[in-house]
Coordinates of C-alpha atoms and ligand atoms in Angstrom, one line a residue:
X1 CA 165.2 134.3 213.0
X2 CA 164.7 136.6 210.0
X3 CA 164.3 134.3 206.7
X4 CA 166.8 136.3 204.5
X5 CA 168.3 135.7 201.4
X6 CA 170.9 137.5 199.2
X7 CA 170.1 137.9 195.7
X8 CA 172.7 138.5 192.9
X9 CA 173.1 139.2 189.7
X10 CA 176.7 138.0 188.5
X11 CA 179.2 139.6 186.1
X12 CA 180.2 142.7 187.5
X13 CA 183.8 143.6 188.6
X14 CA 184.6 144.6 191.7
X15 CA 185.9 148.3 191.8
X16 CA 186.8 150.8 194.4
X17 CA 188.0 150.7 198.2
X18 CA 186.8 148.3 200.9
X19 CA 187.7 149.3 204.6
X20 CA 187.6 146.1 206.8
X21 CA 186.2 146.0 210.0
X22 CA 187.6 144.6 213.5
X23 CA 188.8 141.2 213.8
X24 CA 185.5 138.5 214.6
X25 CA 188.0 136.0 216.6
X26 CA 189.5 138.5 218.4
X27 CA 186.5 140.9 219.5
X28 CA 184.9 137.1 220.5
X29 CA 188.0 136.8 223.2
X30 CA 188.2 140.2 223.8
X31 CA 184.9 140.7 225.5
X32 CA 184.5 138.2 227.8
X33 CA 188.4 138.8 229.1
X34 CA 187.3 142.6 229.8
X35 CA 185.5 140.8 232.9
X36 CA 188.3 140.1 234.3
X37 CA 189.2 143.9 235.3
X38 CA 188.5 145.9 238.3
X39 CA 187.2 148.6 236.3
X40 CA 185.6 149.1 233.0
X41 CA 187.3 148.3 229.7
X42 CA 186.4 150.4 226.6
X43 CA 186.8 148.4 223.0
X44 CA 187.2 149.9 220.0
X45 CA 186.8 148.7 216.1
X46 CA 184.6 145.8 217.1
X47 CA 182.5 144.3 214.2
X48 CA 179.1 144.7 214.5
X49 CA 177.9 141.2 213.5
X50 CA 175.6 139.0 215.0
X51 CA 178.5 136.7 217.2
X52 CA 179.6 140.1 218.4
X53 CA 175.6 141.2 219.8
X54 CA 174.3 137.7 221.0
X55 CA 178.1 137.2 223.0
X56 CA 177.5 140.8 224.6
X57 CA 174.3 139.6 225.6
X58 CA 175.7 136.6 227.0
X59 CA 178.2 139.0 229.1
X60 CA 174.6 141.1 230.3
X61 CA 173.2 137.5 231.2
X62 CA 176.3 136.5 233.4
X63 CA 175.4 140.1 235.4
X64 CA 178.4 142.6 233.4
X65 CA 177.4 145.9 232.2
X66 CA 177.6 146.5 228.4
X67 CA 176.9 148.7 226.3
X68 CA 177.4 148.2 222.6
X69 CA 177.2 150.7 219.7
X70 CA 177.3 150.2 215.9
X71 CA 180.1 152.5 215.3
X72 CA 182.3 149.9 216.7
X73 CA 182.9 151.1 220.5
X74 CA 181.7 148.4 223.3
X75 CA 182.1 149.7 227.5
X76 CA 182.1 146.3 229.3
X77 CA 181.8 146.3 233.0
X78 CA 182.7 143.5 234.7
X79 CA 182.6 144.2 238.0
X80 CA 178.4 143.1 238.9
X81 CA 179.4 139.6 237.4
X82 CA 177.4 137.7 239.8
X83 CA 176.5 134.1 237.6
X84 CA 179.1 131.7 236.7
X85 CA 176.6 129.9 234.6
X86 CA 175.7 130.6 231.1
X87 CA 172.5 129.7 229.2
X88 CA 172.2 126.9 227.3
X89 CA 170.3 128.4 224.7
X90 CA 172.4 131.2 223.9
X91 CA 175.8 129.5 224.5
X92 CA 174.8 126.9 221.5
X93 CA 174.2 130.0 219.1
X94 CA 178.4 130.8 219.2
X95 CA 181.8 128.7 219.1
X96 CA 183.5 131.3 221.4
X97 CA 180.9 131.2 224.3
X98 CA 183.9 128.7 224.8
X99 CA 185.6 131.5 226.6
X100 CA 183.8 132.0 229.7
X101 CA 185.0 129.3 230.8
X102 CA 188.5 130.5 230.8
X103 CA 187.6 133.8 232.4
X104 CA 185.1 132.9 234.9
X105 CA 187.0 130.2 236.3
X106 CA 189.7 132.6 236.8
X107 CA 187.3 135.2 238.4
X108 CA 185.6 132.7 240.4
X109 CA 187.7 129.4 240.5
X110 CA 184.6 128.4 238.9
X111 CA 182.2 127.9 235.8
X112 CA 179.4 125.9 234.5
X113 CA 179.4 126.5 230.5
X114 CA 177.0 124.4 228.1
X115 CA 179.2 122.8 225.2
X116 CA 179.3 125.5 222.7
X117 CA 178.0 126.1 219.1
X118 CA 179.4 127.4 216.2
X119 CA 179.6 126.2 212.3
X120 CA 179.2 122.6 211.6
X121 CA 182.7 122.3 210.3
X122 CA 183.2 118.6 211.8
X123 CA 184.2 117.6 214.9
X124 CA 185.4 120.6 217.5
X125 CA 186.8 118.7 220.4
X126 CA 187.7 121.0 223.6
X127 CA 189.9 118.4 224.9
X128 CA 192.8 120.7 224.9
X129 CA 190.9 123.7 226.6
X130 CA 190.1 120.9 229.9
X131 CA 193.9 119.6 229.5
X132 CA 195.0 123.0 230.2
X133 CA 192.6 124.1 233.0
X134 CA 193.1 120.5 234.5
X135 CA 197.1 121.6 234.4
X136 CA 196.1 125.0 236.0
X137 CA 194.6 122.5 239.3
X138 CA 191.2 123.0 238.1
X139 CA 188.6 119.5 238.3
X140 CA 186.5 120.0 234.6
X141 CA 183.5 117.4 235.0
X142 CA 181.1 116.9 231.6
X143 CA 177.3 116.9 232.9
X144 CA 174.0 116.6 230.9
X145 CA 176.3 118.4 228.3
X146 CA 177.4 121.4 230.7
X147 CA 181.4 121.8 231.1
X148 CA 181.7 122.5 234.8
X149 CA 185.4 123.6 236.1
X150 CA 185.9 124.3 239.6
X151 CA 189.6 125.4 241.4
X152 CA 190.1 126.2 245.1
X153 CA 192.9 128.1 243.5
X154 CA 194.3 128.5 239.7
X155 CA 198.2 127.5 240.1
X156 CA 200.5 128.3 236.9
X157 CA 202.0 125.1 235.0
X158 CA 203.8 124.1 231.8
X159 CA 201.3 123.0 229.5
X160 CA 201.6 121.4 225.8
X161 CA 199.3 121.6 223.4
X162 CA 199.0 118.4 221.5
X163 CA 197.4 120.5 218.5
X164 CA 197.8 124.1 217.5
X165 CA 194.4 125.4 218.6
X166 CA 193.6 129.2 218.9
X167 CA 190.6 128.3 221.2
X168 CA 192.7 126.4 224.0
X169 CA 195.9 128.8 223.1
X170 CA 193.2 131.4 224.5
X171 CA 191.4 130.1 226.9
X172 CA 194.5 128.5 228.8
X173 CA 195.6 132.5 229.0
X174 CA 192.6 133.4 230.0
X175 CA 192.3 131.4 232.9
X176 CA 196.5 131.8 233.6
X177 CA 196.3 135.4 233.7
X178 CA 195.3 135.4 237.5
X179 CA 197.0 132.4 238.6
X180 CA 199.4 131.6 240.9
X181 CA 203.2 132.0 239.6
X182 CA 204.1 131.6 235.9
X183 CA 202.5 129.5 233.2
X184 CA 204.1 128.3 229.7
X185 CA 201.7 127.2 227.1
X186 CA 203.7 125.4 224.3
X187 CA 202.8 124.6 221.2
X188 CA 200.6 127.6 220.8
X189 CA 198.5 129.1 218.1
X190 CA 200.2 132.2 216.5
X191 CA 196.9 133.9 214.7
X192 CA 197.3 137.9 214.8
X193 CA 194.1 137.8 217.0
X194 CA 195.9 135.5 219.5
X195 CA 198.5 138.0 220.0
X196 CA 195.4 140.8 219.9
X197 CA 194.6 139.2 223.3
X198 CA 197.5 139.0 224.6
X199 CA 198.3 142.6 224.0
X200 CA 194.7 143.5 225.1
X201 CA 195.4 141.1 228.5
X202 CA 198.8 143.2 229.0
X203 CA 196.8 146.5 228.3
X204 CA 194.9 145.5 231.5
X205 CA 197.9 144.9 233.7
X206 CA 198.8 140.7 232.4
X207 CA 202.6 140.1 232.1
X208 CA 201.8 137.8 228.9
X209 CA 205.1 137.3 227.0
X210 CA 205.8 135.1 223.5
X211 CA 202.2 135.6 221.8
X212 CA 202.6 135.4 218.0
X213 CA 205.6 132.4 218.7
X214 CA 204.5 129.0 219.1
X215 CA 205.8 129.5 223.2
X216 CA 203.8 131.7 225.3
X217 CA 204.9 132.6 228.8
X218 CA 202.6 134.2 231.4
X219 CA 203.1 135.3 234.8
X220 CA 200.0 135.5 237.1
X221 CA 198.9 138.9 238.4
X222 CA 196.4 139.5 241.2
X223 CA 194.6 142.4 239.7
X224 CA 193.6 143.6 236.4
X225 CA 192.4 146.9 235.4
X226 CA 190.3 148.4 232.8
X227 CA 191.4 149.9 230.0
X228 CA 191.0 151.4 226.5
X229 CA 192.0 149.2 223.5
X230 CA 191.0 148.7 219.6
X231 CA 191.1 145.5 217.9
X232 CA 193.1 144.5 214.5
X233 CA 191.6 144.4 211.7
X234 CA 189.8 141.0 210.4
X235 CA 192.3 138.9 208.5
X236 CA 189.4 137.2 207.2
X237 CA 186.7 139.3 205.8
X238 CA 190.2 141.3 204.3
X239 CA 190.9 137.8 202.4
X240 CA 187.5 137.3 201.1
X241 CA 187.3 141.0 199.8
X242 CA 190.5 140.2 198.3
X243 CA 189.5 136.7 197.1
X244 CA 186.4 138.4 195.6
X245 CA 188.5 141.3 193.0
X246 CA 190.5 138.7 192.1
X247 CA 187.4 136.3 191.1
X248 CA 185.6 139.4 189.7
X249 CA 188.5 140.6 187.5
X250 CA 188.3 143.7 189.5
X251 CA 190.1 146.7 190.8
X252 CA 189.7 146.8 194.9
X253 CA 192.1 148.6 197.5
X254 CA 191.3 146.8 200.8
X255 CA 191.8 149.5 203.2
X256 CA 192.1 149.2 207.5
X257 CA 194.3 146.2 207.2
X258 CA 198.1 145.0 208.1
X259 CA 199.2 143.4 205.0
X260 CA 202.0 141.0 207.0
X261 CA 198.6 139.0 208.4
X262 CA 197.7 138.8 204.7
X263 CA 200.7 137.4 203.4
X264 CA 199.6 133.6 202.8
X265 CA 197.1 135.1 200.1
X266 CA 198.1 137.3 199.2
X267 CA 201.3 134.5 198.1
X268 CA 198.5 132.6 196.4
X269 CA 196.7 135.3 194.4
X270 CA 200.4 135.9 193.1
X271 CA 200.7 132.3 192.5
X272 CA 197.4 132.2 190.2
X273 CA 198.7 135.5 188.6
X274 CA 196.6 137.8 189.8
X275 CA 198.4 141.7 190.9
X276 CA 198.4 142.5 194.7
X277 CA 199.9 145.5 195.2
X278 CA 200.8 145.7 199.4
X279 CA 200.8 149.2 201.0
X280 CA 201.2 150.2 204.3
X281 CA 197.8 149.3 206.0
X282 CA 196.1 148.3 202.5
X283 CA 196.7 145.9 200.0
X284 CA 195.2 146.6 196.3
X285 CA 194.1 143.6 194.2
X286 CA 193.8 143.7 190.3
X287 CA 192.3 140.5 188.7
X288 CA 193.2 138.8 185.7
X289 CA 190.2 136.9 183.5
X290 CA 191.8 133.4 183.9
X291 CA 193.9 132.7 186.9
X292 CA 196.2 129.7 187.0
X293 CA 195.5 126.6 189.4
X294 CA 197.1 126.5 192.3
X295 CA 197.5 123.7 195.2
X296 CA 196.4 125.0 198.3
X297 CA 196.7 123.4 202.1
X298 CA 195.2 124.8 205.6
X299 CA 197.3 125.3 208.1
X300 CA 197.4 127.0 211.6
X301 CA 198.8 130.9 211.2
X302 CA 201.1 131.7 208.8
X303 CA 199.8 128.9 206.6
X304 CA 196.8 129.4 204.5
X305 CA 193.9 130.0 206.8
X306 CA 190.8 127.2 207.1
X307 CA 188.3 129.8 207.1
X308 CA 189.6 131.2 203.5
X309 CA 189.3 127.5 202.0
X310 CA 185.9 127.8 201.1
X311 CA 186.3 131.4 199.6
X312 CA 189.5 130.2 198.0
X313 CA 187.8 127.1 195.9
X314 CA 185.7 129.7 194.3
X315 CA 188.5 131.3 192.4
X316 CA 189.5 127.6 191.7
X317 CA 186.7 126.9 190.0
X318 CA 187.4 129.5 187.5
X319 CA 190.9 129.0 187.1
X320 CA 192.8 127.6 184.1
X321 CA 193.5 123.8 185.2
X322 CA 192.8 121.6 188.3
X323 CA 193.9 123.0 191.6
X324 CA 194.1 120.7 194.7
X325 CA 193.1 121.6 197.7
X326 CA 193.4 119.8 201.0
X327 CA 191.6 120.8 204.2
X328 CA 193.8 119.8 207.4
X329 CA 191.9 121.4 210.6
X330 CA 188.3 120.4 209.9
X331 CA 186.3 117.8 208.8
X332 CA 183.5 119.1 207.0
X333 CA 184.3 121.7 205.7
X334 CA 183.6 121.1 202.1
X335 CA 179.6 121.6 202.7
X336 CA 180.2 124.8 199.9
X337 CA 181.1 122.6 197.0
X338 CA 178.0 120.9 196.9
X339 CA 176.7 124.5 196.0
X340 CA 179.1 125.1 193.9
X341 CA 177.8 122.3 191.7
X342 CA 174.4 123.7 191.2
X343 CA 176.3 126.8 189.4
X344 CA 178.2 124.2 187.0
X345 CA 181.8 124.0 189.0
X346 CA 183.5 120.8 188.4
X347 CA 185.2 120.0 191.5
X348 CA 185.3 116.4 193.9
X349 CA 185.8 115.6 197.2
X350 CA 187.8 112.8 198.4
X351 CA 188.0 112.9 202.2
X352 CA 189.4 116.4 202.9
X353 CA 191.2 116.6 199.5
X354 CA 188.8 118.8 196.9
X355 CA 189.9 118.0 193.3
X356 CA 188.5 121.1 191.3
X357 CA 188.7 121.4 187.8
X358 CA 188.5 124.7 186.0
X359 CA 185.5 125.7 184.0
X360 CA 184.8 128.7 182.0
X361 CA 182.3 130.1 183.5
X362 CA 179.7 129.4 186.7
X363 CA 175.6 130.3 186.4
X364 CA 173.4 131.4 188.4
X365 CA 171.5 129.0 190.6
X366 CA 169.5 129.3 194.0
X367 CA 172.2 127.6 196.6
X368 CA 172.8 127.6 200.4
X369 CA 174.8 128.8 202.7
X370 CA 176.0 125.6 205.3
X371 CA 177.7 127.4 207.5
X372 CA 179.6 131.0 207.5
X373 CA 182.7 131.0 205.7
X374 CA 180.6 128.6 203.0
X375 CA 177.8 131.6 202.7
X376 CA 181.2 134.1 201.5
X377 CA 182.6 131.7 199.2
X378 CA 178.9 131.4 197.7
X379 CA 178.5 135.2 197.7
X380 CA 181.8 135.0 195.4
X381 CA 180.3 132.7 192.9
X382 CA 177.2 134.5 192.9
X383 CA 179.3 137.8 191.7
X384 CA 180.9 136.0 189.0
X385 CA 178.2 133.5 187.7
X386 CA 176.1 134.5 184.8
X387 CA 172.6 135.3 185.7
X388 CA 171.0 135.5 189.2
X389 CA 171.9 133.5 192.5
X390 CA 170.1 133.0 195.4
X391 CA 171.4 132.4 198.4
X392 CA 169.4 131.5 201.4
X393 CA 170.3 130.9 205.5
X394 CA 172.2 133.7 204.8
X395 CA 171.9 134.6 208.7
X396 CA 175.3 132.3 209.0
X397 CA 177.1 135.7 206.9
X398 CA 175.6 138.2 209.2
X399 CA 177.4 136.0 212.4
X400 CA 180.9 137.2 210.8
X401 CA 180.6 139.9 208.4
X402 CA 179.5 143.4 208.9
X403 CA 177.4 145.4 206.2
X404 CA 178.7 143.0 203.5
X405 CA 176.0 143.7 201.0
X406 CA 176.5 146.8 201.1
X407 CA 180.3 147.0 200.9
X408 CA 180.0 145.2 197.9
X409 CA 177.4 147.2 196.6
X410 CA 179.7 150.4 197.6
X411 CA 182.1 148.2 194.6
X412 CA 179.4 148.0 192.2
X413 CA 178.6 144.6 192.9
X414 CA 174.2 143.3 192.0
X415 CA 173.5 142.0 195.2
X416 CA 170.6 142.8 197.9
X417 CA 169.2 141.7 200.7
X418 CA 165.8 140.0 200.2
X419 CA 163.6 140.1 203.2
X420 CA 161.7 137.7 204.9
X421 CA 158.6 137.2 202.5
X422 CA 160.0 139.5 200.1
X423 CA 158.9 138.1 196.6
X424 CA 161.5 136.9 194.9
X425 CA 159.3 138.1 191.8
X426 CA 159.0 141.5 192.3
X427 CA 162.7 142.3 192.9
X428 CA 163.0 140.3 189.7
X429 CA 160.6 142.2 187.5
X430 CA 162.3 145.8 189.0
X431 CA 165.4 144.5 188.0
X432 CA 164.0 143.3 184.6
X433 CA 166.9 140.3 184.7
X434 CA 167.0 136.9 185.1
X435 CA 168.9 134.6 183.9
Ligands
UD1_1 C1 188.9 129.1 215.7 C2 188.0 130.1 215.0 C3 187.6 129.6 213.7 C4 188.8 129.1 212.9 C5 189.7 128.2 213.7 C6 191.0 127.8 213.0 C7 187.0 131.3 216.9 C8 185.8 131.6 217.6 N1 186.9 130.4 215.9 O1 188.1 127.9 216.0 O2 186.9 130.6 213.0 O3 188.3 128.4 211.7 O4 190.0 128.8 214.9 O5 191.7 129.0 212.7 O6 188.0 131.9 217.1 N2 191.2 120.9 218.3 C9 191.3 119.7 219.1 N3 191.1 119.9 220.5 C10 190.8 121.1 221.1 C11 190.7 122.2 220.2 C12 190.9 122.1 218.9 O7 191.5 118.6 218.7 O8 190.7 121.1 222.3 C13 191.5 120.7 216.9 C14 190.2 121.1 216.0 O9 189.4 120.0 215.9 C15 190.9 121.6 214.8 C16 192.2 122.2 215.2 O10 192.4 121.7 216.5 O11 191.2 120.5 213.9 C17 192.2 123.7 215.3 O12 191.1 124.1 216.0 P1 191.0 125.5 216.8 O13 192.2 126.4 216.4 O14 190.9 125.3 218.3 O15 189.7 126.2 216.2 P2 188.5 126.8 217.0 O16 189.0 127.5 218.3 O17 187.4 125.8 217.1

């Protein structure tokens, strides 16, 4: 692994159009379900990140044909899938490795998947995944820390969800696609990128029905077929661009998107006073030099997404008065504000509950990223401190977000990538600024 950093030099705003890229979440379900067609499955307006390359290499490893370009276009061939293993090493690199088990024990009644990676955000339980395969007839056994699910034969059930996950809301479709008679999954996740699959499932033949309401009704089919199909946009990396003119006191039109999946902050930008102008597939932020405090909470889709907390404290930090902000999916995910000490933010932590205070101004500091979402929200404060930032493990951004130095340079932001060994020296005598 490459020993990156990003280096920035705060203070300028944020001006000029951003186009977002495919959804992460949904191109990480979308791939392994294209092995559950007869025929090849072409996919469009996939990110080009490092969770998107190391899960198509996982696909290659279980025997499927793939073929992945950086403009966005991956071919997946299913159809030589031979293993329904996958290795160890490379499943602990990704969260949605998670997945194979949903499609290969629906193209083989059987699967043998190490527990997966993904950002230390706290405890990720699976529970609800086995609960629903179990439903589905399947016998899920935990060994030497492999999930292994077996099925003489996948039958559809009624299955409720004791928590709104998108991972088991997935998975369970995954593996009820092919199965015998109908399946109800209640209590669902409703994330845009769980109705992406759905809609990419149906695309292949599926008779999914209810995705996007918190019922989803499926009806097992014996045969899927390829088919051509391009994924939303990424509600995400829109939110942080958007998170990012507002913190900057820029100008940005944040282009490619669907402003309805934006709407939860899009609310809270308004809330703090900043301008967010919706169009029909962009939404334009202006920024104000002081927002207001606002309380935030995370909740599943439409509520204010987890994976915009971290982003969202940054803007906090800056605002006028102490904004509250309580973290109800994941345990740790406050592993930013630590960080966001070092560049002068005022802000506690009291079990998920972060207390921030509103300061003037943030400076520069050398920080690092814990995880992904953390490594955006610390890009944020590194565009708005005074004086440089450095950010290091910055290989936890490139798992979600495509090109994003240079997007933001595109906006006129001071950041570049620092290479491994790179002196830290020489970039700072060429830019004659520290500080
Ligand atoms: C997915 C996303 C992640 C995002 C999260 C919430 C992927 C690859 N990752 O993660 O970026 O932050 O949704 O939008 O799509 N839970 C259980 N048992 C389970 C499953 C989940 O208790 O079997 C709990 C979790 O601990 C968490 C909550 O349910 O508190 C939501 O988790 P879930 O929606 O499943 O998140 P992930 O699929 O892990």
């Amino acid at each position: 692994m490459l020993l990156e950093k990003f280096y920035i030099v705060g203070g300028k705003k944020l001006t000029g159009t951003v186009t977002i890229a495919g959804a992460k979440n949904a191109a990480l379900a979308i791939l392994p379900a294209a092995l559950l067609a007869d025929s090849p499955c072409v996919i469009d307006n996939l990110p080009y990140i490092d969770d998107v390359i190391v899960l198509a290499d996982i696909l290659a490893e279980v025997g499927a044909n793939v073929t992945l370009s950086k403009n966005g276009r991956a071919v997946v061939d299913g159809r030589p899938v031979s293993r329904y293993k996958a290795p160890h090493d490379m499943v602990k690199r990704l969260r949605a490795s998670y997945y194979l088990l949903g499609v290969l024990l629906a193209k083989f009644g059987k699967a043998e998947i190490p527990f997966p990676g993904g950002c230390e955000i706290g405890a990720r339980p699976i529970d609800q995944h086995i609960k629903g395969f179990e439903a589905l007839g399947a016998k899920v056994d935990i060994e030497h820390g492999i999930i292994k699910a077996r099925a003489e034969k996948l039958v559809g059930n009624e299955i409720y969800l004791d928590v709104v996950s998108v991972g088991a809301t997935i998975n369970i479709m995954l593996a009820a696609v092919k199965a015998e008679g109908p399946t109800i999954i209640v209590n669902a996740a409703k994330e845009p990128h769980v109705v992406d699959v759905a809609n990419f499932l149906n695309s292949m033949g599926a008779n999914v029905k209810g995705a996007g309401t918190d019922t989803i009704r499926i009806k097992g089919v014996e045969k899927l077929n390829g088919c051509e199909y391009t994924i939303i946009p990424d509600q995400i990396e829109a939110g942080t661009f958007m998170i990012a003119a507002a913190a900057t006191g820029g100008d940005v039109v944040v282009s490619g998107v669907i402003p309805k999946h934006l709407e939860s902050i899009t609310a809270k930008l308004l809330e703090m006073g900043e301008e967010v102008i919706e169009g029909d597939d962009y939404v334009r932020v202006r920024g104000i030099a002081k927002p207001r405090r606002v309380n935030i909470k995370t909740l599943p889709y439409p509520g204010f997404p987890t994976d915009l907390q971290q982003p969202m404290t940054v803007l906090c930090s800056i605002a006028k008065g102490t904004s509250v902000i309580h973290e109800s999916l994941f345990d740790h995910r406050f592993r930013h504000v630590e960080e966001l000490r070092r560049m002068g933010a005022n802000i506690k932590v009291e079990d998920r509950v972060a207390i921030c205070e509103g300061v003037d101004f943030l400076t520069g500091a050398p920080v690092t990223a814990t995880d992904l979402r953390a490594g955006a929200a610390l890009i944020i404060a590194g565009l708005i401190a005074h004086g440089v930032t450095v950010i290091d493990n910055i290989h936890f951004i490139d798992r979600g977000y495509e090109k994003i130095e240079q997007k933001l340079m595109k906006l006129g932001a001071d950041i570049r990538r620092l290479n491994d060994g790179e002196s830290l020296l020489k970039v700072v005598s060429s830019n004659n600024t520290i500080g």
